[in-house]
Amino acid sequence: MVQAQVGFQCPECAHVHSQQVLHGRAAFSSRGVTDIVVGKALIGLNVVAYVLTVLTGRSTTATGWLVSDGVVYGPAVAHGEWWRLVSGAFLHASPLHLLMNMFLLYLLARELEPVLGHLRFGLLYGVSLFGGAVGVMVVSPMDPTLGASGAIFGLMGAMVVLQLRAHQNPWSSGIAGLILINLVLTFAVPGISVGGHVGGLLAGALAGLVVAPRQVPAQEAWMRDGFLAVVAVLLGVLAVLVAGAAVGPGI
């Protein structure tokens, strides 16, 4: 597929019409803000989850049974509490933690969801989420981990790959610099999940190689969608297996 003035075209069609390759933010602009459905739903779920943590913990920070039973924690995952791989990605430790993640999620959804469509954006988020969970199980399975940042790192990684696929410069759009700054903070600031961030980033970047923009022919797009759905499930299974191997039978 070749990028033309409006979306993507097959090579034969592209030769018929004059082309204009878009660079930087031109192809990832805010033109589809009203088309953000999945992104807003994810933000809403994160906000609701935080309100519930405050109500159940009776504190402005993440405490109480909802957090203790929902965070990503290797021993619990290894003993069958696989839902933590998902629930932990919707819990946050403080209002600032929530605000920063939701702000980034909105910005990335505004750029990606209109380009990919609702289903593919959701699949991309799922792959990134489970990729982050695998990273946590590999690097720090014994540390309780929570937050949407692993999935958000995945969205950033996918956006870089999609821009490169469209012959755009991720440095000009600012997304490459944003990733660099966040990676520096990931390794420099104590208490941040290195495995979650790096795992999500890698999974999202790999998904960016596969995910299809809206203009790709339907048959090919559905094949790619199915592949991404399978990858998300396999990453979830891999996270459980890695947790079991890391924790061991005696814990």
Coordinates of N, CA and C in Angstrom, one line a residue:
M1 N 0.8 -1.2 0.0 CA 0.0 0.0 0.0 C 0.9 1.2 0.0
V2 N 0.4 2.3 -0.7 CA 1.1 3.5 -0.8 C 0.3 4.6 -0.2
Q3 N 0.9 5.5 0.6 CA 0.1 6.6 1.2 C -0.1 7.7 0.1
A4 N -1.4 8.1 0.0 CA -1.8 9.1 -1.0 C -2.4 10.3 -0.2
Q5 N -3.0 11.2 -0.9 CA -3.5 12.4 -0.3 C -4.6 12.0 0.8
V6 N -5.4 11.0 0.5 CA -6.4 10.6 1.4 C -6.1 9.1 1.7
G7 N -5.5 8.8 2.8 CA -5.3 7.5 3.3 C -4.3 6.7 2.4
F8 N -4.6 5.4 2.2 CA -3.7 4.5 1.5 C -4.3 4.0 0.3
Q9 N -3.6 3.7 -0.8 CA -4.1 3.2 -2.0 C -3.2 2.1 -2.5
C10 N -3.7 1.2 -3.3 CA -2.9 0.2 -3.9 C -1.9 0.8 -4.9
P11 N -0.8 0.2 -5.2 CA 0.2 0.8 -6.1 C -0.4 1.2 -7.5
E12 N -1.3 0.3 -8.0 CA -1.9 0.6 -9.3 C -2.7 1.9 -9.3
C13 N -3.5 2.0 -8.2 CA -4.4 3.2 -8.1 C -3.5 4.5 -7.8
A14 N -2.4 4.3 -7.1 CA -1.6 5.5 -6.8 C -1.0 6.1 -8.0
H15 N -0.7 5.2 -9.0 CA -0.1 5.7 -10.2 C -1.0 6.6 -11.0
V16 N -2.3 6.4 -10.8 CA -3.3 7.1 -11.6 C -3.5 8.5 -11.1
H17 N -3.3 8.7 -9.8 CA -3.6 10.0 -9.2 C -2.3 10.6 -8.7
S18 N -2.2 11.9 -8.7 CA -1.0 12.6 -8.1 C -1.0 12.3 -6.6
Q19 N 0.2 12.2 -6.1 CA 0.4 11.8 -4.7 C 1.0 12.9 -3.9
Q20 N 0.8 12.9 -2.6 CA 1.4 13.8 -1.7 C 1.7 13.1 -0.4
V21 N 2.9 12.8 -0.1 CA 3.3 12.1 1.1 C 3.3 13.1 2.2
L22 N 2.6 12.7 3.3 CA 2.5 13.5 4.5 C 3.6 13.2 5.5
H23 N 4.1 14.2 6.1 CA 5.2 14.1 7.1 C 4.8 14.6 8.4
G24 N 5.5 14.1 9.5 CA 5.2 14.6 10.8 C 3.8 14.4 11.2
R25 N 3.2 15.4 11.9 CA 1.9 15.3 12.5 C 0.8 15.4 11.4
A26 N 1.1 15.6 10.2 CA 0.1 15.8 9.1 C -0.8 14.6 9.0
A27 N -0.2 13.4 9.0 CA -1.0 12.2 8.9 C -1.5 11.7 10.2
F28 N -1.1 12.3 11.3 CA -1.6 11.9 12.6 C -2.1 13.1 13.4
S29 N -3.0 13.8 12.8 CA -3.5 15.1 13.4 C -4.7 14.8 14.2
S30 N -5.3 15.8 14.7 CA -6.5 15.7 15.6 C -7.8 15.8 14.8
R31 N -7.7 15.4 13.5 CA -8.9 15.6 12.7 C -10.1 14.7 13.1
G32 N -9.8 13.6 13.9 CA -10.8 12.6 14.2 C -11.1 12.6 15.6
V33 N -11.1 13.7 16.3 CA -11.3 13.7 17.8 C -12.7 13.2 18.1
T34 N -13.7 13.5 17.3 CA -15.1 13.0 17.6 C -15.2 11.5 17.3
D35 N -14.1 10.9 16.8 CA -14.2 9.4 16.5 C -13.5 8.6 17.5
I36 N -13.1 9.2 18.6 CA -12.4 8.5 19.7 C -13.5 7.9 20.6
V37 N -13.7 6.6 20.4 CA -14.6 5.8 21.2 C -13.9 4.9 22.2
V38 N -13.1 4.1 21.7 CA -12.4 3.1 22.6 C -11.5 3.9 23.6
G39 N -10.8 4.9 23.1 CA -9.9 5.7 23.9 C -10.6 6.3 25.1
K40 N -11.8 6.9 24.8 CA -12.6 7.5 25.9 C -13.1 6.4 26.9
A41 N -13.5 5.3 26.3 CA -14.0 4.2 27.2 C -12.9 3.7 28.1
L42 N -11.7 3.6 27.6 CA -10.6 3.1 28.4 C -10.3 4.2 29.5
I43 N -10.3 5.4 29.2 CA -10.1 6.5 30.2 C -11.2 6.4 31.2
G44 N -12.4 6.2 30.8 CA -13.5 6.1 31.7 C -13.4 5.0 32.7
L45 N -12.9 3.8 32.2 CA -12.7 2.6 33.0 C -11.6 2.9 34.0
N46 N -10.6 3.5 33.6 CA -9.5 3.8 34.5 C -9.9 4.8 35.6
V47 N -10.7 5.8 35.3 CA -11.2 6.7 36.3 C -12.2 6.1 37.3
V48 N -13.1 5.2 36.7 CA -14.0 4.5 37.6 C -13.2 3.6 38.5
A49 N -12.2 2.9 38.0 CA -11.4 2.0 38.9 C -10.7 2.8 40.0
Y50 N -10.3 4.0 39.7 CA -9.6 4.7 40.7 C -10.6 5.2 41.8
V51 N -11.7 5.7 41.3 CA -12.7 6.1 42.3 C -13.1 4.9 43.2
L52 N -13.2 3.7 42.7 CA -13.5 2.6 43.5 C -12.4 2.2 44.5
T53 N -11.1 2.4 44.0 CA -10.0 2.2 45.0 C -10.0 3.2 46.1
V54 N -10.4 4.4 45.8 CA -10.5 5.4 46.9 C -11.6 5.1 47.9
L55 N -12.8 4.7 47.3 CA -13.9 4.3 48.2 C -13.7 3.1 49.0
T56 N -13.1 2.1 48.4 CA -12.8 0.9 49.2 C -11.6 1.0 50.1
G57 N -10.7 1.9 49.8 CA -9.5 2.1 50.7 C -9.7 3.2 51.6
R58 N -10.7 4.1 51.4 CA -10.9 5.2 52.2 C -9.7 6.1 52.3
S59 N -9.1 6.3 51.1 CA -7.9 7.2 51.1 C -7.8 7.7 49.7
T60 N -7.0 8.8 49.5 CA -6.8 9.4 48.2 C -5.7 8.6 47.4
T61 N -5.1 7.6 48.1 CA -4.1 6.8 47.4 C -4.7 5.4 47.2
A62 N -4.0 4.6 46.3 CA -4.5 3.3 46.0 C -4.2 2.3 47.2
T63 N -5.2 2.1 48.0 CA -5.1 1.1 49.1 C -6.4 0.3 49.1
G64 N -6.4 -0.7 50.0 CA -7.7 -1.5 50.2 C -7.7 -2.8 49.4
W65 N -8.8 -3.5 49.5 CA -8.8 -4.9 48.9 C -8.8 -4.8 47.4
L66 N -9.4 -3.8 46.8 CA -9.5 -3.8 45.3 C -8.1 -3.8 44.7
V67 N -7.2 -3.0 45.4 CA -5.8 -2.9 44.9 C -5.1 -4.2 45.2
S68 N -5.2 -4.7 46.5 CA -4.5 -5.9 46.9 C -4.9 -7.1 46.1
D69 N -6.1 -7.2 45.6 CA -6.6 -8.3 44.8 C -6.5 -8.0 43.3
G70 N -6.1 -6.8 42.9 CA -6.1 -6.5 41.5 C -4.8 -6.2 40.9
V71 N -3.8 -5.9 41.7 CA -2.5 -5.5 41.1 C -1.8 -6.7 40.4
V72 N -0.9 -6.4 39.5 CA -0.1 -7.5 38.9 C 0.9 -7.9 39.9
Y73 N 0.9 -9.2 40.3 CA 1.8 -9.7 41.3 C 2.1 -11.2 40.9
G74 N 3.4 -11.4 40.7 CA 3.8 -12.7 40.2 C 3.3 -13.9 40.9
P75 N 3.4 -14.0 42.3 CA 3.0 -15.2 43.0 C 1.5 -15.4 42.8
A76 N 0.7 -14.4 42.8 CA -0.8 -14.5 42.7 C -1.1 -15.0 41.3
V77 N -0.5 -14.4 40.3 CA -0.7 -14.8 38.9 C -0.3 -16.3 38.7
A78 N 0.8 -16.7 39.3 CA 1.3 -18.0 39.1 C 0.3 -19.0 39.8
H79 N -0.5 -18.6 40.7 CA -1.4 -19.5 41.4 C -2.9 -19.3 40.9
G80 N -3.0 -18.8 39.7 CA -4.3 -18.8 39.0 C -5.0 -17.5 39.0
E81 N -4.5 -16.5 39.6 CA -5.2 -15.2 39.5 C -4.8 -14.4 38.3
W82 N -5.1 -15.0 37.1 CA -4.6 -14.4 35.9 C -5.3 -13.1 35.5
W83 N -6.4 -12.8 36.1 CA -7.1 -11.5 35.8 C -6.3 -10.3 36.2
R84 N -5.4 -10.5 37.1 CA -4.5 -9.4 37.6 C -3.8 -8.8 36.4
L85 N -3.4 -9.6 35.4 CA -2.7 -9.1 34.2 C -3.5 -7.9 33.6
V86 N -4.8 -8.0 33.6 CA -5.7 -7.0 33.1 C -6.1 -5.9 34.1
S87 N -6.5 -6.4 35.3 CA -7.0 -5.4 36.3 C -5.9 -4.5 36.7
G88 N -4.7 -5.0 36.8 CA -3.6 -4.1 37.3 C -3.4 -3.0 36.3
A89 N -3.7 -3.1 35.1 CA -3.5 -2.1 34.1 C -4.6 -1.0 34.2
F90 N -5.6 -1.2 35.0 CA -6.6 -0.2 35.2 C -6.6 0.4 36.6
L91 N -5.6 0.1 37.4 CA -5.5 0.7 38.7 C -4.3 1.6 38.8
H92 N -4.5 2.7 39.6 CA -3.4 3.7 39.7 C -3.2 4.0 41.2
A93 N -1.9 4.4 41.5 CA -1.5 4.6 42.9 C -1.9 6.0 43.5
S94 N -2.2 7.0 42.6 CA -2.4 8.3 43.1 C -3.1 9.1 42.1
P95 N -3.7 10.3 42.4 CA -4.4 11.1 41.4 C -3.4 11.6 40.3
L96 N -2.2 11.9 40.7 CA -1.2 12.3 39.7 C -0.8 11.2 38.8
H97 N -0.6 10.0 39.3 CA -0.4 8.8 38.5 C -1.5 8.6 37.4
L98 N -2.7 8.7 37.9 CA -3.9 8.6 37.0 C -3.9 9.7 35.9
L99 N -3.7 10.9 36.4 CA -3.8 12.1 35.5 C -2.8 12.0 34.4
M100 N -1.5 11.7 34.7 CA -0.5 11.6 33.7 C -0.7 10.6 32.7
N101 N -1.1 9.4 33.2 CA -1.4 8.3 32.2 C -2.6 8.6 31.3
M102 N -3.7 9.1 31.9 CA -4.9 9.4 31.1 C -4.7 10.5 30.1
F103 N -3.8 11.5 30.5 CA -3.5 12.6 29.5 C -2.8 12.0 28.3
L104 N -1.8 11.1 28.6 CA -1.1 10.5 27.4 C -2.0 9.6 26.6
L105 N -2.8 8.9 27.3 CA -3.7 8.0 26.6 C -4.7 8.7 25.7
Y106 N -5.2 9.9 26.2 CA -6.0 10.7 25.3 C -5.3 11.2 24.1
L107 N -4.1 11.7 24.3 CA -3.4 12.3 23.2 C -3.1 11.2 22.1
L108 N -2.7 10.0 22.6 CA -2.4 8.9 21.7 C -3.6 8.4 21.0
A109 N -4.7 8.3 21.7 CA -6.0 7.8 21.1 C -6.4 8.8 20.1
R110 N -6.3 10.1 20.3 CA -6.7 11.1 19.4 C -5.9 11.0 18.1
E111 N -4.7 10.5 18.1 CA -3.9 10.3 16.9 C -4.1 9.0 16.2
L112 N -4.3 7.9 17.0 CA -4.2 6.6 16.5 C -5.6 6.0 16.1
E113 N -6.6 6.3 17.0 CA -7.9 5.6 16.8 C -8.6 6.1 15.5
P114 N -8.6 7.3 15.1 CA -9.2 7.7 13.8 C -8.4 7.1 12.6
V115 N -7.2 6.8 12.8 CA -6.4 6.2 11.7 C -6.6 4.7 11.6
L116 N -6.7 4.0 12.7 CA -6.8 2.6 12.8 C -8.3 2.1 12.8
G117 N -9.2 2.9 13.4 CA -10.5 2.4 13.7 C -10.6 1.8 15.1
H118 N -11.8 1.7 15.5 CA -12.1 1.3 16.9 C -11.5 -0.1 17.3
L119 N -11.9 -1.1 16.5 CA -11.5 -2.4 16.8 C -9.9 -2.6 16.8
R120 N -9.3 -2.0 15.8 CA -7.8 -2.2 15.7 C -7.1 -1.4 16.8
F121 N -7.6 -0.3 17.1 CA -7.0 0.5 18.3 C -7.2 -0.3 19.5
G122 N -8.3 -1.0 19.7 CA -8.5 -1.8 20.9 C -7.6 -3.0 20.9
L123 N -7.4 -3.6 19.8 CA -6.5 -4.8 19.7 C -5.1 -4.3 20.0
L124 N -4.7 -3.2 19.5 CA -3.4 -2.6 19.7 C -3.2 -2.4 21.2
Y125 N -4.2 -1.9 21.8 CA -4.1 -1.6 23.3 C -3.9 -2.9 24.0
G126 N -4.7 -3.9 23.6 CA -4.6 -5.2 24.3 C -3.3 -5.9 24.2
V127 N -2.7 -5.9 23.0 CA -1.4 -6.4 22.7 C -0.4 -5.7 23.6
S128 N -0.4 -4.4 23.7 CA 0.5 -3.6 24.5 C 0.3 -3.9 25.9
L129 N -0.9 -4.0 26.4 CA -1.2 -4.3 27.8 C -0.5 -5.6 28.2
F130 N -0.8 -6.7 27.4 CA -0.2 -8.0 27.8 C 1.3 -8.0 27.6
G131 N 1.8 -7.3 26.6 CA 3.2 -7.2 26.5 C 3.9 -6.6 27.7
G132 N 3.2 -5.6 28.3 CA 3.7 -5.0 29.5 C 3.7 -5.9 30.7
A133 N 2.6 -6.8 30.7 CA 2.5 -7.8 31.8 C 3.6 -8.8 31.7
V134 N 3.9 -9.2 30.4 CA 5.1 -10.1 30.3 C 6.4 -9.5 30.8
G135 N 6.6 -8.2 30.5 CA 7.8 -7.5 30.9 C 7.8 -7.5 32.4
V136 N 6.7 -7.3 33.1 CA 6.7 -7.3 34.6 C 7.1 -8.6 35.1
M137 N 6.5 -9.7 34.5 CA 6.8 -11.0 35.0 C 8.3 -11.4 34.8
V138 N 8.9 -10.9 33.7 CA 10.3 -11.2 33.5 C 11.2 -10.4 34.4
V139 N 11.0 -9.1 34.6 CA 11.9 -8.2 35.3 C 11.6 -8.2 36.8
S140 N 10.4 -8.0 37.2 CA 10.1 -7.8 38.6 C 8.8 -8.5 39.0
P141 N 8.7 -9.9 38.9 CA 7.5 -10.6 39.3 C 7.1 -10.5 40.7
M142 N 8.1 -10.2 41.6 CA 7.7 -10.1 43.1 C 7.3 -8.8 43.5
D143 N 7.3 -7.8 42.6 CA 6.9 -6.4 43.0 C 5.5 -6.2 42.5
P144 N 4.5 -5.9 43.4 CA 3.2 -5.5 43.0 C 3.2 -4.3 42.0
T145 N 2.6 -4.4 40.9 CA 2.7 -3.4 39.9 C 1.3 -3.0 39.4
L146 N 1.1 -1.7 39.2 CA -0.2 -1.2 38.7 C 0.0 0.0 37.8
G147 N -1.0 0.2 37.0 CA -1.0 1.4 36.1 C -1.1 1.0 34.6
A148 N -1.6 2.0 33.8 CA -1.8 1.8 32.4 C -0.6 2.1 31.6
S149 N 0.5 2.5 32.2 CA 1.7 3.0 31.4 C 2.3 2.0 30.5
G150 N 2.2 0.7 30.8 CA 2.8 -0.3 29.9 C 2.0 -0.3 28.6
A151 N 0.7 -0.3 28.7 CA -0.1 -0.2 27.5 C 0.1 1.1 26.7
I152 N 0.3 2.2 27.5 CA 0.5 3.5 26.8 C 1.9 3.5 26.1
F153 N 2.9 2.9 26.7 CA 4.2 2.8 26.0 C 4.0 2.0 24.7
G154 N 3.1 1.0 24.8 CA 2.9 0.2 23.5 C 2.3 1.1 22.4
L155 N 1.3 2.0 22.8 CA 0.7 2.9 21.8 C 1.8 3.8 21.2
M156 N 2.7 4.3 22.1 CA 3.8 5.1 21.5 C 4.7 4.4 20.6
G157 N 5.0 3.1 21.0 CA 5.9 2.3 20.1 C 5.2 2.0 18.7
A158 N 3.9 1.7 18.8 CA 3.1 1.5 17.5 C 3.1 2.7 16.7
M159 N 2.9 3.9 17.3 CA 2.8 5.1 16.5 C 4.1 5.4 15.8
V160 N 5.3 5.2 16.4 CA 6.6 5.3 15.8 C 6.6 4.4 14.5
V161 N 6.3 3.2 14.7 CA 6.3 2.2 13.6 C 5.4 2.6 12.5
L162 N 4.2 3.1 12.8 CA 3.2 3.5 11.8 C 3.7 4.7 11.0
Q163 N 4.3 5.6 11.7 CA 4.9 6.8 11.1 C 6.0 6.4 10.1
L164 N 6.9 5.5 10.6 CA 7.9 5.0 9.7 C 7.4 4.3 8.5
R165 N 6.3 3.5 8.7 CA 5.7 2.8 7.5 C 5.1 3.8 6.5
A166 N 4.7 5.0 7.0 CA 4.2 6.0 6.1 C 5.2 7.0 5.7
H167 N 6.5 6.6 5.9 CA 7.7 7.5 5.5 C 7.6 8.8 6.2
Q168 N 7.3 8.8 7.4 CA 7.3 10.0 8.2 C 8.5 10.0 9.2
N169 N 8.8 11.1 9.8 CA 9.9 11.2 10.7 C 9.3 11.3 12.2
P170 N 9.5 10.3 13.0 CA 9.0 10.3 14.4 C 9.6 11.4 15.2
W171 N 10.8 11.9 14.9 CA 11.4 13.0 15.6 C 10.7 14.3 15.3
S172 N 10.3 14.5 14.1 CA 9.6 15.7 13.7 C 8.2 15.8 14.3
S173 N 7.6 14.6 14.5 CA 6.2 14.6 15.1 C 6.3 14.8 16.6
G174 N 7.4 14.5 17.2 CA 7.6 14.6 18.6 C 7.4 13.3 19.4
I175 N 6.9 12.2 18.7 CA 6.7 11.0 19.5 C 8.0 10.3 19.9
A176 N 9.0 10.4 19.1 CA 10.3 9.7 19.4 C 10.9 10.4 20.6
G177 N 10.8 11.7 20.7 CA 11.3 12.4 21.8 C 10.6 12.1 23.1
L178 N 9.2 12.0 22.9 CA 8.4 11.6 24.1 C 8.8 10.3 24.6
I179 N 9.0 9.3 23.8 CA 9.4 8.0 24.2 C 10.8 8.1 24.9
L180 N 11.7 8.8 24.3 CA 13.1 8.9 24.9 C 13.0 9.5 26.3
I181 N 12.2 10.6 26.5 CA 12.1 11.2 27.8 C 11.5 10.2 28.8
N182 N 10.4 9.5 28.4 CA 9.8 8.6 29.3 C 10.7 7.4 29.6
L183 N 11.5 7.0 28.7 CA 12.4 5.9 29.0 C 13.5 6.3 30.0
V184 N 14.0 7.6 29.9 CA 15.0 8.1 30.8 C 14.3 8.1 32.2
L185 N 13.1 8.6 32.3 CA 12.4 8.6 33.6 C 12.2 7.2 34.2
T186 N 11.9 6.3 33.2 CA 11.7 4.9 33.7 C 12.9 4.3 34.4
F187 N 14.1 4.6 33.9 CA 15.3 4.0 34.4 C 15.9 4.9 35.6
A188 N 15.5 6.1 35.6 CA 16.1 7.1 36.5 C 15.3 7.2 37.8
V189 N 14.0 7.1 37.8 CA 13.1 7.3 38.9 C 12.8 6.0 39.6
P190 N 13.1 5.8 40.9 CA 12.8 4.6 41.6 C 11.3 4.3 41.6
G191 N 10.9 3.1 41.6 CA 9.5 2.7 41.8 C 8.7 2.6 40.5
I192 N 9.4 2.9 39.4 CA 8.7 2.8 38.1 C 9.0 1.4 37.5
S193 N 8.0 0.8 36.9 CA 8.2 -0.6 36.4 C 8.9 -0.6 35.0
V194 N 10.2 -0.9 35.1 CA 11.0 -1.0 33.9 C 10.5 -2.1 33.0
G195 N 10.2 -3.3 33.5 CA 9.7 -4.3 32.7 C 8.4 -4.0 32.0
G196 N 7.5 -3.4 32.8 CA 6.2 -3.0 32.2 C 6.3 -2.0 31.1
H197 N 7.1 -1.0 31.2 CA 7.3 0.0 30.2 C 8.0 -0.6 29.0
V198 N 9.1 -1.3 29.2 CA 9.9 -1.8 28.0 C 9.1 -2.9 27.3
G199 N 8.4 -3.8 28.1 CA 7.6 -4.8 27.5 C 6.5 -4.3 26.7
G200 N 5.8 -3.3 27.2 CA 4.7 -2.7 26.5 C 5.2 -2.0 25.2
L201 N 6.3 -1.3 25.3 CA 6.9 -0.6 24.2 C 7.2 -1.6 23.0
L202 N 7.9 -2.7 23.4 CA 8.3 -3.6 22.4 C 7.1 -4.3 21.7
A203 N 6.1 -4.7 22.6 CA 4.9 -5.3 22.0 C 4.1 -4.4 21.1
G204 N 4.0 -3.1 21.5 CA 3.3 -2.2 20.7 C 4.0 -1.9 19.4
A205 N 5.3 -1.9 19.4 CA 6.1 -1.6 18.2 C 5.9 -2.8 17.2
L206 N 5.9 -4.0 17.7 CA 5.7 -5.2 16.9 C 4.3 -5.2 16.3
A207 N 3.3 -4.8 17.2 CA 1.9 -4.8 16.7 C 1.8 -3.7 15.6
G208 N 2.6 -2.6 15.7 CA 2.6 -1.6 14.7 C 3.0 -2.0 13.3
L209 N 3.8 -3.1 13.3 CA 4.2 -3.7 12.0 C 3.1 -4.4 11.3
V210 N 2.1 -4.8 12.1 CA 1.0 -5.7 11.6 C -0.3 -4.9 11.4
V211 N -0.6 -4.1 12.4 CA -1.9 -3.4 12.4 C -2.2 -2.7 11.1
A212 N -3.4 -2.8 10.6 CA -3.8 -2.2 9.3 C -4.6 -0.9 9.5
P213 N -4.2 0.2 8.8 CA -5.0 1.4 8.8 C -6.4 1.1 8.1
R214 N -7.3 2.0 8.3 CA -8.7 1.8 7.8 C -8.8 1.5 6.3
Q215 N -7.8 2.1 5.6 CA -7.9 2.0 4.1 C -7.5 0.7 3.5
V216 N -6.9 -0.1 4.3 CA -6.4 -1.4 3.8 C -7.6 -2.3 3.4
P217 N -7.6 -3.0 2.3 CA -8.7 -3.9 1.9 C -9.2 -4.8 3.0
A218 N -10.5 -5.0 3.1 CA -11.1 -5.6 4.2 C -10.6 -7.0 4.5
Q219 N -10.4 -7.8 3.4 CA -9.9 -9.2 3.6 C -8.5 -9.2 4.3
E220 N -7.6 -8.4 3.8 CA -6.3 -8.3 4.4 C -6.4 -7.8 5.9
A221 N -7.2 -6.8 6.1 CA -7.3 -6.2 7.4 C -7.9 -7.1 8.4
W222 N -8.9 -8.0 8.1 CA -9.4 -8.9 9.0 C -8.4 -10.0 9.4
M223 N -7.6 -10.4 8.4 CA -6.5 -11.3 8.7 C -5.5 -10.7 9.7
R224 N -5.2 -9.5 9.5 CA -4.3 -8.8 10.5 C -4.9 -8.7 11.9
D225 N -6.2 -8.3 11.9 CA -6.9 -8.2 13.1 C -6.9 -9.5 13.9
G226 N -7.2 -10.6 13.2 CA -7.2 -11.9 13.8 C -5.9 -12.3 14.4
F227 N -4.8 -11.9 13.6 CA -3.5 -12.2 14.1 C -3.2 -11.5 15.4
L228 N -3.5 -10.2 15.4 CA -3.3 -9.4 16.6 C -4.1 -9.9 17.8
A229 N -5.3 -10.4 17.6 CA -6.1 -10.9 18.7 C -5.4 -12.2 19.2
V230 N -4.9 -13.0 18.3 CA -4.2 -14.2 18.8 C -2.9 -13.9 19.5
V231 N -2.2 -12.9 19.1 CA -1.0 -12.4 19.7 C -1.3 -11.9 21.1
A232 N -2.4 -11.2 21.3 CA -2.7 -10.7 22.6 C -3.0 -11.9 23.6
V233 N -3.7 -12.9 23.1 CA -4.0 -14.0 24.0 C -2.7 -14.8 24.3
L234 N -1.9 -15.0 23.3 CA -0.6 -15.7 23.5 C 0.3 -14.9 24.5
L235 N 0.3 -13.6 24.4 CA 1.1 -12.9 25.4 C 0.5 -13.0 26.8
G236 N -0.8 -13.0 26.9 CA -1.4 -13.3 28.3 C -1.0 -14.6 28.8
V237 N -1.1 -15.7 28.0 CA -0.6 -17.0 28.4 C 0.8 -17.0 28.8
L238 N 1.6 -16.3 27.9 CA 3.1 -16.3 28.2 C 3.4 -15.6 29.6
A239 N 2.6 -14.6 29.9 CA 2.8 -13.9 31.2 C 2.5 -14.8 32.3
V240 N 1.5 -15.6 32.2 CA 1.2 -16.6 33.3 C 2.3 -17.7 33.4
L241 N 2.7 -18.2 32.3 CA 3.8 -19.2 32.3 C 5.1 -18.6 32.9
V242 N 5.4 -17.4 32.5 CA 6.7 -16.8 33.0 C 6.5 -16.5 34.5
A243 N 5.3 -16.1 34.9 CA 5.1 -15.9 36.4 C 5.4 -17.2 37.1
G244 N 4.8 -18.3 36.6 CA 5.0 -19.6 37.3 C 6.5 -20.0 37.3
A245 N 7.2 -19.8 36.2 CA 8.6 -20.2 36.2 C 9.4 -19.3 37.1
A246 N 9.1 -18.0 37.2 CA 9.9 -17.0 38.0 C 9.6 -17.2 39.5
V247 N 8.4 -17.5 39.8 CA 8.0 -17.6 41.3 C 8.4 -19.0 41.8
G248 N 8.2 -20.0 41.0 CA 8.5 -21.4 41.5 C 7.4 -22.0 42.3
P249 N 7.4 -23.3 42.4 CA 6.3 -24.0 43.1 C 6.2 -23.8 44.6
G250 N 7.3 -23.4 45.2 CA 7.3 -23.3 46.6 C 6.8 -22.0 47.2
I251 N 6.4 -21.1 46.3 CA 6.0 -19.7 46.8 C 4.5 -19.5 46.5

